[in-house]
PDB file of C-alpha atoms in Angstrom:
ATOM      1  CA  SER A   1     136.091 110.140  79.898  1.00  0.00           C
ATOM      2  CA  SER A   2     134.551 107.129  78.759  1.00  0.00           C
ATOM      3  CA  ASN A   3     131.790 104.175  80.500  1.00  0.00           C
ATOM      4  CA  ARG A   4     133.579 102.786  82.343  1.00  0.00           C
ATOM      5  CA  THR A   5     137.469 104.055  81.906  1.00  0.00           C
ATOM      6  CA  GLY A   6     139.006 105.698  84.795  1.00  0.00           C
ATOM      7  CA  SER A   7     139.982 105.522  88.572  1.00  0.00           C
ATOM      8  CA  SER A   8     136.645 106.050  89.060  1.00  0.00           C
ATOM      9  CA  PRO A   9     133.339 103.594  88.529  1.00  0.00           C
ATOM     10  CA  LEU A  10     130.830 105.285  85.807  1.00  0.00           C
ATOM     11  CA  THR A  11     127.845 106.914  88.078  1.00  0.00           C
ATOM     12  CA  PHE A  12     124.681 108.765  87.101  1.00  0.00           C
ATOM     13  CA  ILE A  13     122.915 112.363  88.223  1.00  0.00           C
ATOM     14  CA  LEU A  14     119.194 111.502  88.742  1.00  0.00           C
ATOM     15  CA  THR A  15     117.050 114.561  88.712  1.00  0.00           C
ATOM     16  CA  GLY A  16     113.983 114.945  90.922  1.00  0.00           C
ATOM     17  CA  ILE A  17     111.737 117.312  90.477  1.00  0.00           C
ATOM     18  CA  PRO A  18     113.074 120.363  88.089  1.00  0.00           C
ATOM     19  CA  GLY A  19     113.324 123.656  89.975  1.00  0.00           C
ATOM     20  CA  LEU A  20     112.902 122.256  93.455  1.00  0.00           C
ATOM     21  CA  MET A  21     115.679 121.857  95.604  1.00  0.00           C
ATOM     22  CA  THR A  22     116.114 118.169  95.956  1.00  0.00           C
ATOM     23  CA  SER A  23     116.658 118.410 100.118  1.00  0.00           C
ATOM     24  CA  SER A  24     112.374 119.718  99.953  1.00  0.00           C
ATOM     25  CA  TYR A  25     110.791 117.563 102.609  1.00  0.00           C
ATOM     26  CA  TRP A  26     107.422 119.195 102.014  1.00  0.00           C
ATOM     27  CA  MET A  27     107.376 117.281  98.454  1.00  0.00           C
ATOM     28  CA  ALA A  28     109.451 113.900 100.227  1.00  0.00           C
ATOM     29  CA  LEU A  29     106.233 113.347 102.901  1.00  0.00           C
ATOM     30  CA  PRO A  30     103.872 113.569 100.889  1.00  0.00           C
ATOM     31  CA  LEU A  31     105.839 110.681  98.490  1.00  0.00           C
ATOM     32  CA  CYS A  32     105.719 108.595 101.663  1.00  0.00           C
ATOM     33  CA  CYS A  33     102.666 108.883 102.374  1.00  0.00           C
ATOM     34  CA  LEU A  34     101.631 107.303  98.234  1.00  0.00           C
ATOM     35  CA  TYR A  35     104.237 104.762  99.102  1.00  0.00           C
ATOM     36  CA  LEU A  36     102.594 104.230 102.558  1.00  0.00           C
ATOM     37  CA  LEU A  37      99.438 103.953 100.565  1.00  0.00           C
ATOM     38  CA  MET A  38     100.890 102.038  97.988  1.00  0.00           C
ATOM     39  CA  LEU A  39     101.785  98.847 100.329  1.00  0.00           C
ATOM     40  CA  LEU A  40      99.040  99.233 102.259  1.00  0.00           C
ATOM     41  CA  GLY A  41      96.223  98.939  98.795  1.00  0.00           C
ATOM     42  CA  ASN A  42      98.155  96.101  97.392  1.00  0.00           C
ATOM     43  CA  CYS A  43      99.471  94.313 100.766  1.00  0.00           C
ATOM     44  CA  THR A  44      96.105  94.374 101.891  1.00  0.00           C
ATOM     45  CA  LEU A  45      94.555  93.315  98.302  1.00  0.00           C
ATOM     46  CA  LEU A  46      96.773  90.311  98.318  1.00  0.00           C
ATOM     47  CA  TRP A  47      96.083  89.170 102.008  1.00  0.00           C
ATOM     48  CA  MET A  48      92.305  89.630 101.635  1.00  0.00           C
ATOM     49  CA  ILE A  49      92.495  86.905  97.729  1.00  0.00           C
ATOM     50  CA  LYS A  50      93.927  84.551 100.015  1.00  0.00           C
ATOM     51  CA  THR A  51      92.638  83.649 102.552  1.00  0.00           C
ATOM     52  CA  ASP A  52      88.622  85.235 101.465  1.00  0.00           C
ATOM     53  CA  HIS A  53      87.503  81.845  99.871  1.00  0.00           C
ATOM     54  CA  SER A  54      84.750  83.506  98.768  1.00  0.00           C
ATOM     55  CA  LEU A  55      87.126  85.271  96.901  1.00  0.00           C
ATOM     56  CA  HIS A  56      89.132  81.916  94.618  1.00  0.00           C
ATOM     57  CA  THR A  57      88.164  82.856  91.657  1.00  0.00           C
ATOM     58  CA  PRO A  58      89.360  83.848  88.256  1.00  0.00           C
ATOM     59  CA  MET A  59      88.888  87.591  88.006  1.00  0.00           C
ATOM     60  CA  TYR A  60      90.348  87.965  91.900  1.00  0.00           C
ATOM     61  CA  TYR A  61      93.398  85.606  90.868  1.00  0.00           C
ATOM     62  CA  PHE A  62      94.450  87.968  87.877  1.00  0.00           C
ATOM     63  CA  LEU A  63      93.631  90.976  90.570  1.00  0.00           C
ATOM     64  CA  SER A  64      96.760  89.627  92.756  1.00  0.00           C
ATOM     65  CA  MET A  65      98.810  89.376  89.703  1.00  0.00           C
ATOM     66  CA  LEU A  66      97.829  92.952  88.705  1.00  0.00           C
ATOM     67  CA  ALA A  67      98.686  93.740  92.609  1.00  0.00           C
ATOM     68  CA  VAL A  68     102.386  92.057  92.399  1.00  0.00           C
ATOM     69  CA  ALA A  69     103.322  93.579  89.172  1.00  0.00           C
ATOM     70  CA  ASP A  70     101.931  97.431  90.909  1.00  0.00           C
ATOM     71  CA  LEU A  71     103.896  96.192  94.205  1.00  0.00           C
ATOM     72  CA  GLY A  72     107.279  95.294  91.856  1.00  0.00           C
ATOM     73  CA  LEU A  73     106.871  98.747  89.868  1.00  0.00           C
ATOM     74  CA  SER A  74     106.651 100.437  92.804  1.00  0.00           C
ATOM     75  CA  LEU A  75     108.862  98.998  95.360  1.00  0.00           C
ATOM     76  CA  SER A  76     111.618  99.270  91.701  1.00  0.00           C
ATOM     77  CA  THR A  77     111.457 103.324  92.200  1.00  0.00           C
ATOM     78  CA  LEU A  78     110.854 103.526  95.694  1.00  0.00           C
ATOM     79  CA  PRO A  79     115.262 103.291  96.838  1.00  0.00           C
ATOM     80  CA  THR A  80     115.833 106.173  94.830  1.00  0.00           C
ATOM     81  CA  MET A  81     112.677 108.407  94.618  1.00  0.00           C
ATOM     82  CA  LEU A  82     113.658 108.565  99.072  1.00  0.00           C
ATOM     83  CA  ALA A  83     116.814 108.942  99.017  1.00  0.00           C
ATOM     84  CA  ILE A  84     116.971 112.068  96.920  1.00  0.00           C
ATOM     85  CA  PHE A  85     113.855 114.118  98.839  1.00  0.00           C
ATOM     86  CA  TRP A  86     114.927 112.899 102.118  1.00  0.00           C
ATOM     87  CA  PHE A  87     118.359 112.534 102.263  1.00  0.00           C
ATOM     88  CA  GLU A  88     120.100 114.209  99.340  1.00  0.00           C
ATOM     89  CA  SER A  89     121.545 110.982  97.218  1.00  0.00           C
ATOM     90  CA  THR A  90     121.376 111.721  93.672  1.00  0.00           C
ATOM     91  CA  SER A  91     124.475 109.675  92.375  1.00  0.00           C
ATOM     92  CA  LEU A  92     123.775 106.021  91.262  1.00  0.00           C
ATOM     93  CA  PRO A  93     126.596 103.955  89.982  1.00  0.00           C
ATOM     94  CA  PHE A  94     126.355 102.149  86.699  1.00  0.00           C
ATOM     95  CA  GLU A  95     125.424  98.846  87.433  1.00  0.00           C
ATOM     96  CA  ALA A  96     122.538 100.228  90.040  1.00  0.00           C
ATOM     97  CA  CYS A  97     121.007 101.779  87.579  1.00  0.00           C
ATOM     98  CA  ILE A  98     120.768  98.995  84.970  1.00  0.00           C
ATOM     99  CA  ILE A  99     119.428  97.089  87.929  1.00  0.00           C
ATOM    100  CA  GLN A 100     116.279  99.442  88.479  1.00  0.00           C
ATOM    101  CA  MET A 101     115.880 100.466  85.135  1.00  0.00           C
ATOM    102  CA  TYR A 102     115.524  96.023  83.814  1.00  0.00           C
ATOM    103  CA  PHE A 103     113.152  95.754  87.018  1.00  0.00           C
ATOM    104  CA  ILE A 104     111.027  99.284  86.200  1.00  0.00           C
ATOM    105  CA  HIS A 105     109.998  97.849  82.219  1.00  0.00           C
ATOM    106  CA  SER A 106     109.769  94.503  83.588  1.00  0.00           C
ATOM    107  CA  PHE A 107     107.643  95.275  85.883  1.00  0.00           C
ATOM    108  CA  SER A 108     105.598  97.098  83.282  1.00  0.00           C
ATOM    109  CA  ALA A 109     105.644  95.139  80.427  1.00  0.00           C
ATOM    110  CA  ILE A 110     104.077  92.936  83.326  1.00  0.00           C
ATOM    111  CA  GLU A 111     101.145  95.170  84.354  1.00  0.00           C
ATOM    112  CA  SER A 112     100.583  95.372  80.444  1.00  0.00           C
ATOM    113  CA  GLY A 113      99.968  91.807  80.399  1.00  0.00           C
ATOM    114  CA  VAL A 114      98.142  91.063  82.997  1.00  0.00           C
ATOM    115  CA  LEU A 115      95.731  93.667  82.182  1.00  0.00           C
ATOM    116  CA  VAL A 116      94.937  91.410  79.103  1.00  0.00           C
ATOM    117  CA  ALA A 117      94.433  89.019  81.308  1.00  0.00           C
ATOM    118  CA  MET A 118      91.887  90.625  82.328  1.00  0.00           C
ATOM    119  CA  ALA A 119      90.506  91.941  79.701  1.00  0.00           C
ATOM    120  CA  PHE A 120      90.295  87.643  78.466  1.00  0.00           C
ATOM    121  CA  ASP A 121      88.330  87.652  81.808  1.00  0.00           C
ATOM    122  CA  ARG A 122      85.388  89.986  81.104  1.00  0.00           C
ATOM    123  CA  PHE A 123      85.857  88.879  77.611  1.00  0.00           C
ATOM    124  CA  ILE A 124      84.092  85.380  78.176  1.00  0.00           C
ATOM    125  CA  ALA A 125      82.143  86.734  81.486  1.00  0.00           C
ATOM    126  CA  ILE A 126      79.990  88.892  79.158  1.00  0.00           C
ATOM    127  CA  CYS A 127      79.919  86.810  75.787  1.00  0.00           C
ATOM    128  CA  TYR A 128      80.539  82.892  76.613  1.00  0.00           C
ATOM    129  CA  PRO A 129      79.397  83.119  80.652  1.00  0.00           C
ATOM    130  CA  LEU A 130      78.368  79.668  80.625  1.00  0.00           C
ATOM    131  CA  ARG A 131      81.186  78.767  79.351  1.00  0.00           C
ATOM    132  CA  TYR A 132      83.223  80.839  81.983  1.00  0.00           C
ATOM    133  CA  THR A 133      84.365  78.762  84.872  1.00  0.00           C
ATOM    134  CA  SER A 134      85.529  75.836  82.566  1.00  0.00           C
ATOM    135  CA  VAL A 135      87.646  77.579  80.358  1.00  0.00           C
ATOM    136  CA  LEU A 136      89.610  80.061  83.149  1.00  0.00           C
ATOM    137  CA  THR A 137      89.887  76.521  84.652  1.00  0.00           C
ATOM    138  CA  SER A 138      93.412  76.689  88.000  1.00  0.00           C
ATOM    139  CA  SER A 139      95.926  75.275  85.055  1.00  0.00           C
ATOM    140  CA  LEU A 140      95.318  77.437  82.264  1.00  0.00           C
ATOM    141  CA  ILE A 141      95.211  80.833  84.460  1.00  0.00           C
ATOM    142  CA  MET A 142      98.469  78.924  86.501  1.00  0.00           C
ATOM    143  CA  LYS A 143     100.045  79.265  82.817  1.00  0.00           C
ATOM    144  CA  ALA A 144      98.482  82.817  81.752  1.00  0.00           C
ATOM    145  CA  ALA A 145     100.637  83.929  84.981  1.00  0.00           C
ATOM    146  CA  GLY A 146     103.727  82.320  84.101  1.00  0.00           C
ATOM    147  CA  VAL A 147     103.742  83.411  80.477  1.00  0.00           C
ATOM    148  CA  ILE A 148     102.725  86.768  81.826  1.00  0.00           C
ATOM    149  CA  PHE A 149     105.805  86.502  83.908  1.00  0.00           C
ATOM    150  CA  MET A 150     108.261  85.186  81.741  1.00  0.00           C
ATOM    151  CA  ARG A 151     108.250  87.787  79.012  1.00  0.00           C
ATOM    152  CA  GLY A 152     108.030  90.722  81.171  1.00  0.00           C
ATOM    153  CA  ILE A 153     112.035  89.089  82.292  1.00  0.00           C
ATOM    154  CA  CYS A 154     112.881  87.815  79.030  1.00  0.00           C
ATOM    155  CA  VAL A 155     111.592  90.715  76.882  1.00  0.00           C
ATOM    156  CA  VAL A 156     113.422  93.760  79.128  1.00  0.00           C
ATOM    157  CA  LEU A 157     116.287  91.179  79.107  1.00  0.00           C
ATOM    158  CA  PRO A 158     118.506  92.188  75.618  1.00  0.00           C
ATOM    159  CA  VAL A 159     117.613  95.790  76.855  1.00  0.00           C
ATOM    160  CA  ALA A 160     120.029  95.705  80.085  1.00  0.00           C
ATOM    161  CA  VAL A 161     122.346  93.418  77.663  1.00  0.00           C
ATOM    162  CA  LEU A 162     122.838  96.159  75.224  1.00  0.00           C
ATOM    163  CA  ILE A 163     122.733  99.367  76.791  1.00  0.00           C
ATOM    164  CA  LYS A 164     125.041  97.990  79.533  1.00  0.00           C
ATOM    165  CA  LYS A 165     127.818  98.020  76.927  1.00  0.00           C
ATOM    166  CA  MET A 166     127.471 101.252  75.520  1.00  0.00           C
ATOM    167  CA  PRO A 167     129.841 104.126  76.213  1.00  0.00           C
ATOM    168  CA  PHE A 168     128.519 107.420  78.411  1.00  0.00           C
ATOM    169  CA  CYS A 169     131.007 110.375  77.243  1.00  0.00           C
ATOM    170  CA  ARG A 170     128.634 113.295  77.349  1.00  0.00           C
ATOM    171  CA  SER A 171     126.517 114.010  80.492  1.00  0.00           C
ATOM    172  CA  ARG A 172     125.426 111.698  83.018  1.00  0.00           C
ATOM    173  CA  VAL A 173     122.659 113.703  84.598  1.00  0.00           C
ATOM    174  CA  LEU A 174     119.204 111.730  84.071  1.00  0.00           C
ATOM    175  CA  SER A 175     115.641 113.663  83.254  1.00  0.00           C
ATOM    176  CA  HIS A 176     114.362 111.658  86.345  1.00  0.00           C
ATOM    177  CA  SER A 177     114.334 110.352  89.960  1.00  0.00           C
ATOM    178  CA  PHE A 178     114.952 106.610  88.519  1.00  0.00           C
ATOM    179  CA  CYS A 179     116.165 105.164  85.927  1.00  0.00           C
ATOM    180  CA  LEU A 180     114.352 104.951  82.176  1.00  0.00           C
ATOM    181  CA  HIS A 181     116.010 102.982  79.377  1.00  0.00           C
ATOM    182  CA  GLN A 182     114.057 105.846  76.644  1.00  0.00           C
ATOM    183  CA  ASP A 183     116.464 108.779  79.284  1.00  0.00           C
ATOM    184  CA  MET A 184     119.970 106.308  79.711  1.00  0.00           C
ATOM    185  CA  LEU A 185     120.079 106.582  76.088  1.00  0.00           C
ATOM    186  CA  ARG A 186     119.876 110.444  75.170  1.00  0.00           C
ATOM    187  CA  LEU A 187     123.422 110.079  77.172  1.00  0.00           C
ATOM    188  CA  VAL A 188     125.035 106.972  74.871  1.00  0.00           C
ATOM    189  CA  CYS A 189     128.740 108.522  73.254  1.00  0.00           C
ATOM    190  CA  GLY A 190     127.762 106.399  70.264  1.00  0.00           C
ATOM    191  CA  ASP A 191     125.669 104.806  67.760  1.00  0.00           C
ATOM    192  CA  VAL A 192     122.136 104.167  69.215  1.00  0.00           C
ATOM    193  CA  LYS A 193     120.142 102.075  66.214  1.00  0.00           C
ATOM    194  CA  VAL A 194     120.371  98.438  68.132  1.00  0.00           C
ATOM    195  CA  ASN A 195     119.122  99.957  71.338  1.00  0.00           C
ATOM    196  CA  SER A 196     116.524 102.172  69.923  1.00  0.00           C
ATOM    197  CA  LEU A 197     115.481  99.962  67.372  1.00  0.00           C
ATOM    198  CA  TYR A 198     115.285  96.979  69.705  1.00  0.00           C
ATOM    199  CA  GLY A 199     113.329  98.954  72.385  1.00  0.00           C
ATOM    200  CA  LEU A 200     110.896  99.743  69.934  1.00  0.00           C
ATOM    201  CA  THR A 201     110.283  96.194  69.216  1.00  0.00           C
ATOM    202  CA  ALA A 202     110.068  95.600  73.554  1.00  0.00           C
ATOM    203  CA  VAL A 203     107.306  98.394  73.647  1.00  0.00           C
ATOM    204  CA  ILE A 204     105.171  96.680  70.245  1.00  0.00           C
ATOM    205  CA  LEU A 205     105.901  93.316  71.287  1.00  0.00           C
ATOM    206  CA  THR A 206     104.177  94.279  74.849  1.00  0.00           C
ATOM    207  CA  LYS A 207     102.354  97.303  75.290  1.00  0.00           C
ATOM    208  CA  GLY A 208     101.795  97.928  71.712  1.00  0.00           C
ATOM    209  CA  LEU A 209     100.089  94.599  71.132  1.00  0.00           C
ATOM    210  CA  ASP A 210      98.257  94.530  74.713  1.00  0.00           C
ATOM    211  CA  SER A 211      96.725  96.954  73.815  1.00  0.00           C
ATOM    212  CA  LEU A 212      95.972  96.186  70.546  1.00  0.00           C
ATOM    213  CA  THR A 213      93.678  93.245  72.893  1.00  0.00           C
ATOM    214  CA  ILE A 214      92.705  95.157  75.279  1.00  0.00           C
ATOM    215  CA  LEU A 215      90.926  97.019  72.101  1.00  0.00           C
ATOM    216  CA  LEU A 216      89.621  94.133  70.562  1.00  0.00           C
ATOM    217  CA  SER A 217      88.377  92.993  73.404  1.00  0.00           C
ATOM    218  CA  TYR A 218      86.057  95.520  74.801  1.00  0.00           C
ATOM    219  CA  THR A 219      85.255  95.835  71.024  1.00  0.00           C
ATOM    220  CA  MET A 220      84.128  92.204  71.340  1.00  0.00           C
ATOM    221  CA  ILE A 221      82.389  92.495  74.639  1.00  0.00           C
ATOM    222  CA  LEU A 222      80.603  96.218  73.025  1.00  0.00           C
ATOM    223  CA  ARG A 223      79.145  94.309  70.825  1.00  0.00           C
ATOM    224  CA  THR A 224      77.602  91.552  72.675  1.00  0.00           C
ATOM    225  CA  ILE A 225      76.510  93.820  75.560  1.00  0.00           C
ATOM    226  CA  LEU A 226      74.404  96.527  73.100  1.00  0.00           C
ATOM    227  CA  SER A 227      72.945  92.793  71.494  1.00  0.00           C
ATOM    228  CA  ILE A 228      71.324  92.450  75.038  1.00  0.00           C
ATOM    229  CA  VAL A 229      67.559  92.786  75.521  1.00  0.00           C
ATOM    230  CA  SER A 230      67.272  94.740  78.665  1.00  0.00           C
ATOM    231  CA  HIS A 231      68.507  97.880  79.667  1.00  0.00           C
ATOM    232  CA  GLU A 232      68.847  96.685  83.226  1.00  0.00           C
ATOM    233  CA  THR A 233      70.956  93.640  82.419  1.00  0.00           C
ATOM    234  CA  GLN A 234      72.880  95.409  79.709  1.00  0.00           C
ATOM    235  CA  ALA A 235      73.802  98.044  82.771  1.00  0.00           C
ATOM    236  CA  LYS A 236      75.176  95.297  84.938  1.00  0.00           C
ATOM    237  CA  ALA A 237      76.967  93.188  82.308  1.00  0.00           C
ATOM    238  CA  PHE A 238      78.696  96.899  81.662  1.00  0.00           C
ATOM    239  CA  SER A 239      79.360  97.792  85.569  1.00  0.00           C
ATOM    240  CA  THR A 240      81.171  94.222  85.725  1.00  0.00           C
ATOM    241  CA  CYS A 241      84.068  96.168  83.640  1.00  0.00           C
ATOM    242  CA  ILE A 242      83.955  99.661  85.278  1.00  0.00           C
ATOM    243  CA  SER A 243      87.637  98.519  87.124  1.00  0.00           C
ATOM    244  CA  HIS A 244      88.908  96.855  84.549  1.00  0.00           C
ATOM    245  CA  LEU A 245      88.646  99.996  82.344  1.00  0.00           C
ATOM    246  CA  CYS A 246      89.222 102.033  84.702  1.00  0.00           C
ATOM    247  CA  ALA A 247      92.864  99.930  85.286  1.00  0.00           C
ATOM    248  CA  VAL A 248      93.544 100.352  81.615  1.00  0.00           C
ATOM    249  CA  LEU A 249      93.158 103.962  81.990  1.00  0.00           C
ATOM    250  CA  ILE A 250      95.294 104.572  84.395  1.00  0.00           C
ATOM    251  CA  PHE A 251      98.168 102.999  83.263  1.00  0.00           C
ATOM    252  CA  TYR A 252      97.847 103.932  79.775  1.00  0.00           C
ATOM    253  CA  ILE A 253      97.024 107.193  79.584  1.00  0.00           C
ATOM    254  CA  PRO A 254     100.646 108.119  81.476  1.00  0.00           C
ATOM    255  CA  LEU A 255     102.303 105.560  79.157  1.00  0.00           C
ATOM    256  CA  ILE A 256     101.562 106.996  75.911  1.00  0.00           C
ATOM    257  CA  GLY A 257     101.458 110.782  77.151  1.00  0.00           C
ATOM    258  CA  LEU A 258     104.926 109.397  78.307  1.00  0.00           C
ATOM    259  CA  SER A 259     106.387 107.921  75.033  1.00  0.00           C
ATOM    260  CA  ILE A 260     105.332 110.662  73.358  1.00  0.00           C
ATOM    261  CA  ILE A 261     106.663 113.283  74.661  1.00  0.00           C
ATOM    262  CA  HIS A 262     110.223 111.361  75.013  1.00  0.00           C
ATOM    263  CA  ARG A 263     110.401 111.388  71.130  1.00  0.00           C
ATOM    264  CA  PHE A 264     107.980 114.405  70.135  1.00  0.00           C
ATOM    265  CA  GLY A 265     107.878 117.322  73.301  1.00  0.00           C
ATOM    266  CA  LYS A 266     112.214 117.682  73.660  1.00  0.00           C
ATOM    267  CA  HIS A 267     111.131 121.353  73.403  1.00  0.00           C
ATOM    268  CA  LEU A 268     108.650 121.263  77.121  1.00  0.00           C
ATOM    269  CA  PRO A 269     109.805 122.036  80.368  1.00  0.00           C
ATOM    270  CA  PRO A 270     111.640 119.406  81.784  1.00  0.00           C
ATOM    271  CA  LEU A 271     109.188 119.744  84.891  1.00  0.00           C
ATOM    272  CA  THR A 272     106.545 118.500  81.962  1.00  0.00           C
ATOM    273  CA  HIS A 273     108.808 115.095  81.679  1.00  0.00           C
ATOM    274  CA  THR A 274     108.839 114.254  84.773  1.00  0.00           C
ATOM    275  CA  LEU A 275     105.265 114.292  86.333  1.00  0.00           C
ATOM    276  CA  LEU A 276     104.652 112.470  83.686  1.00  0.00           C
ATOM    277  CA  ALA A 277     107.637 110.230  84.160  1.00  0.00           C
ATOM    278  CA  ASP A 278     106.146 110.302  88.293  1.00  0.00           C
ATOM    279  CA  ALA A 279     102.012 109.695  86.948  1.00  0.00           C
ATOM    280  CA  TYR A 280     103.485 106.611  84.977  1.00  0.00           C
ATOM    281  CA  LEU A 281     104.918 105.154  87.843  1.00  0.00           C
ATOM    282  CA  LEU A 282     103.690 106.116  90.798  1.00  0.00           C
ATOM    283  CA  VAL A 283      99.280 106.537  90.081  1.00  0.00           C
ATOM    284  CA  PRO A 284      98.722 102.961  88.684  1.00  0.00           C
ATOM    285  CA  PRO A 285     100.434 101.326  91.782  1.00  0.00           C
ATOM    286  CA  VAL A 286      98.240 103.117  93.961  1.00  0.00           C
ATOM    287  CA  LEU A 287      94.627 103.559  92.136  1.00  0.00           C
ATOM    288  CA  ASN A 288      94.389 100.648  91.120  1.00  0.00           C
ATOM    289  CA  PRO A 289      93.536  98.950  95.125  1.00  0.00           C
ATOM    290  CA  LEU A 290      91.347 102.183  95.379  1.00  0.00           C
ATOM    291  CA  VAL A 291      89.792 101.392  91.921  1.00  0.00           C
ATOM    292  CA  TYR A 292      88.844  98.288  92.627  1.00  0.00           C
ATOM    293  CA  SER A 293      88.462  98.523  97.040  1.00  0.00           C
ATOM    294  CA  TRP A 294      85.304 100.775  96.038  1.00  0.00           C
ATOM    295  CA  LYS A 295      83.847  99.010  92.437  1.00  0.00           C
ATOM    296  CA  THR A 296      83.547  95.487  93.826  1.00  0.00           C
ATOM    297  CA  LYS A 297      81.144  94.376  95.821  1.00  0.00           C
ATOM    298  CA  GLN A 298      83.488  91.377  96.942  1.00  0.00           C
ATOM    299  CA  ILE A 299      86.089  93.364  98.632  1.00  0.00           C
ATOM    300  CA  ARG A 300      84.521  96.616  99.677  1.00  0.00           C
ATOM    301  CA  ARG A 301      81.732  94.159 102.132  1.00  0.00           C
ATOM    302  CA  ARG A 302      85.710  92.174 103.384  1.00  0.00           C
ATOM    303  CA  ILE A 303      86.783  95.459 104.114  1.00  0.00           C
ATOM    304  CA  LEU A 304      84.154  96.199 106.251  1.00  0.00           C
ATOM    305  CA  VAL A 305      83.028  93.383 108.417  1.00  0.00           C
ATOM    306  CA  LEU A 306      86.885  93.918 109.312  1.00  0.00           C
ATOM    307  CA  LEU A 307      86.664  97.626 110.361  1.00  0.00           C
ATOM    308  CA  CYS A 308      83.142  96.421 112.140  1.00  0.00           C
ATOM    309  CA  ARG A 309      85.599  93.963 113.558  1.00  0.00           C
ATOM    310  CA  ARG A 310      87.464  95.977 114.967  1.00  0.00           C
ATOM    311  CA  GLY A 311      85.742  98.627 116.112  1.00  0.00           C
TER     312      GLY A 311
END
């Protein structure tokens, strides 16, 4: 049968972990713990930044945007991940799959944009410290946030519109526990050149340009740091970038790996695809709050104060 012809609506079958029964509670429990840790970490960051006036600086405003993007990315996958492992529910209607795919890719593009804004923040702070407050004004931060979120929303929208019009007449079994554009595209029974071309263009306009911008920013940051005579000052300047560098690596390494696997690793076992996709969507939202809490003195001090009060 083709796309939505016939008596029953089109549904996709989601896959848990290949070789593992979908009702494995020993897998569902760690997943729940990861999601709870993600919610606790990112919500705590947002609450601390909102309530502590000493954290009302550009760096922490951008960090709050990163936390919002991480929450959106994780909550987009939460319903289907838990449905598969807790309730053995693997079927997902076509429209719900489109919506989930849209939010996953939108929040991924938003997170990439936020990482660029954070790189710009570090660039100004290290290369032009005397102009930091005059350049990164509240107005500029609000405009940057608007551009980042609108770009993520608008760039991915044609992806969803294009694939919604495609006929699906092959196997409807997806490779992951959630809907991704590349995964849905391989099930299309028809010409996917336009979809593939626009999907590639969207990736280049978001993550491609973002990664190059971050690389350029850190090239200039590194050149500025190396020009500093004092080794102690060099170390201090570089230490302010460690948290952001960790966030960049945590986000881009699984993303690049997943992109390569989807295009060139079709001969690899399905478990490889599944683990990389899960790492791409679950690892950054869980680790980012931990990295920033560990490496940022103000946040670490705030957490210690809260723990002492409760103790």
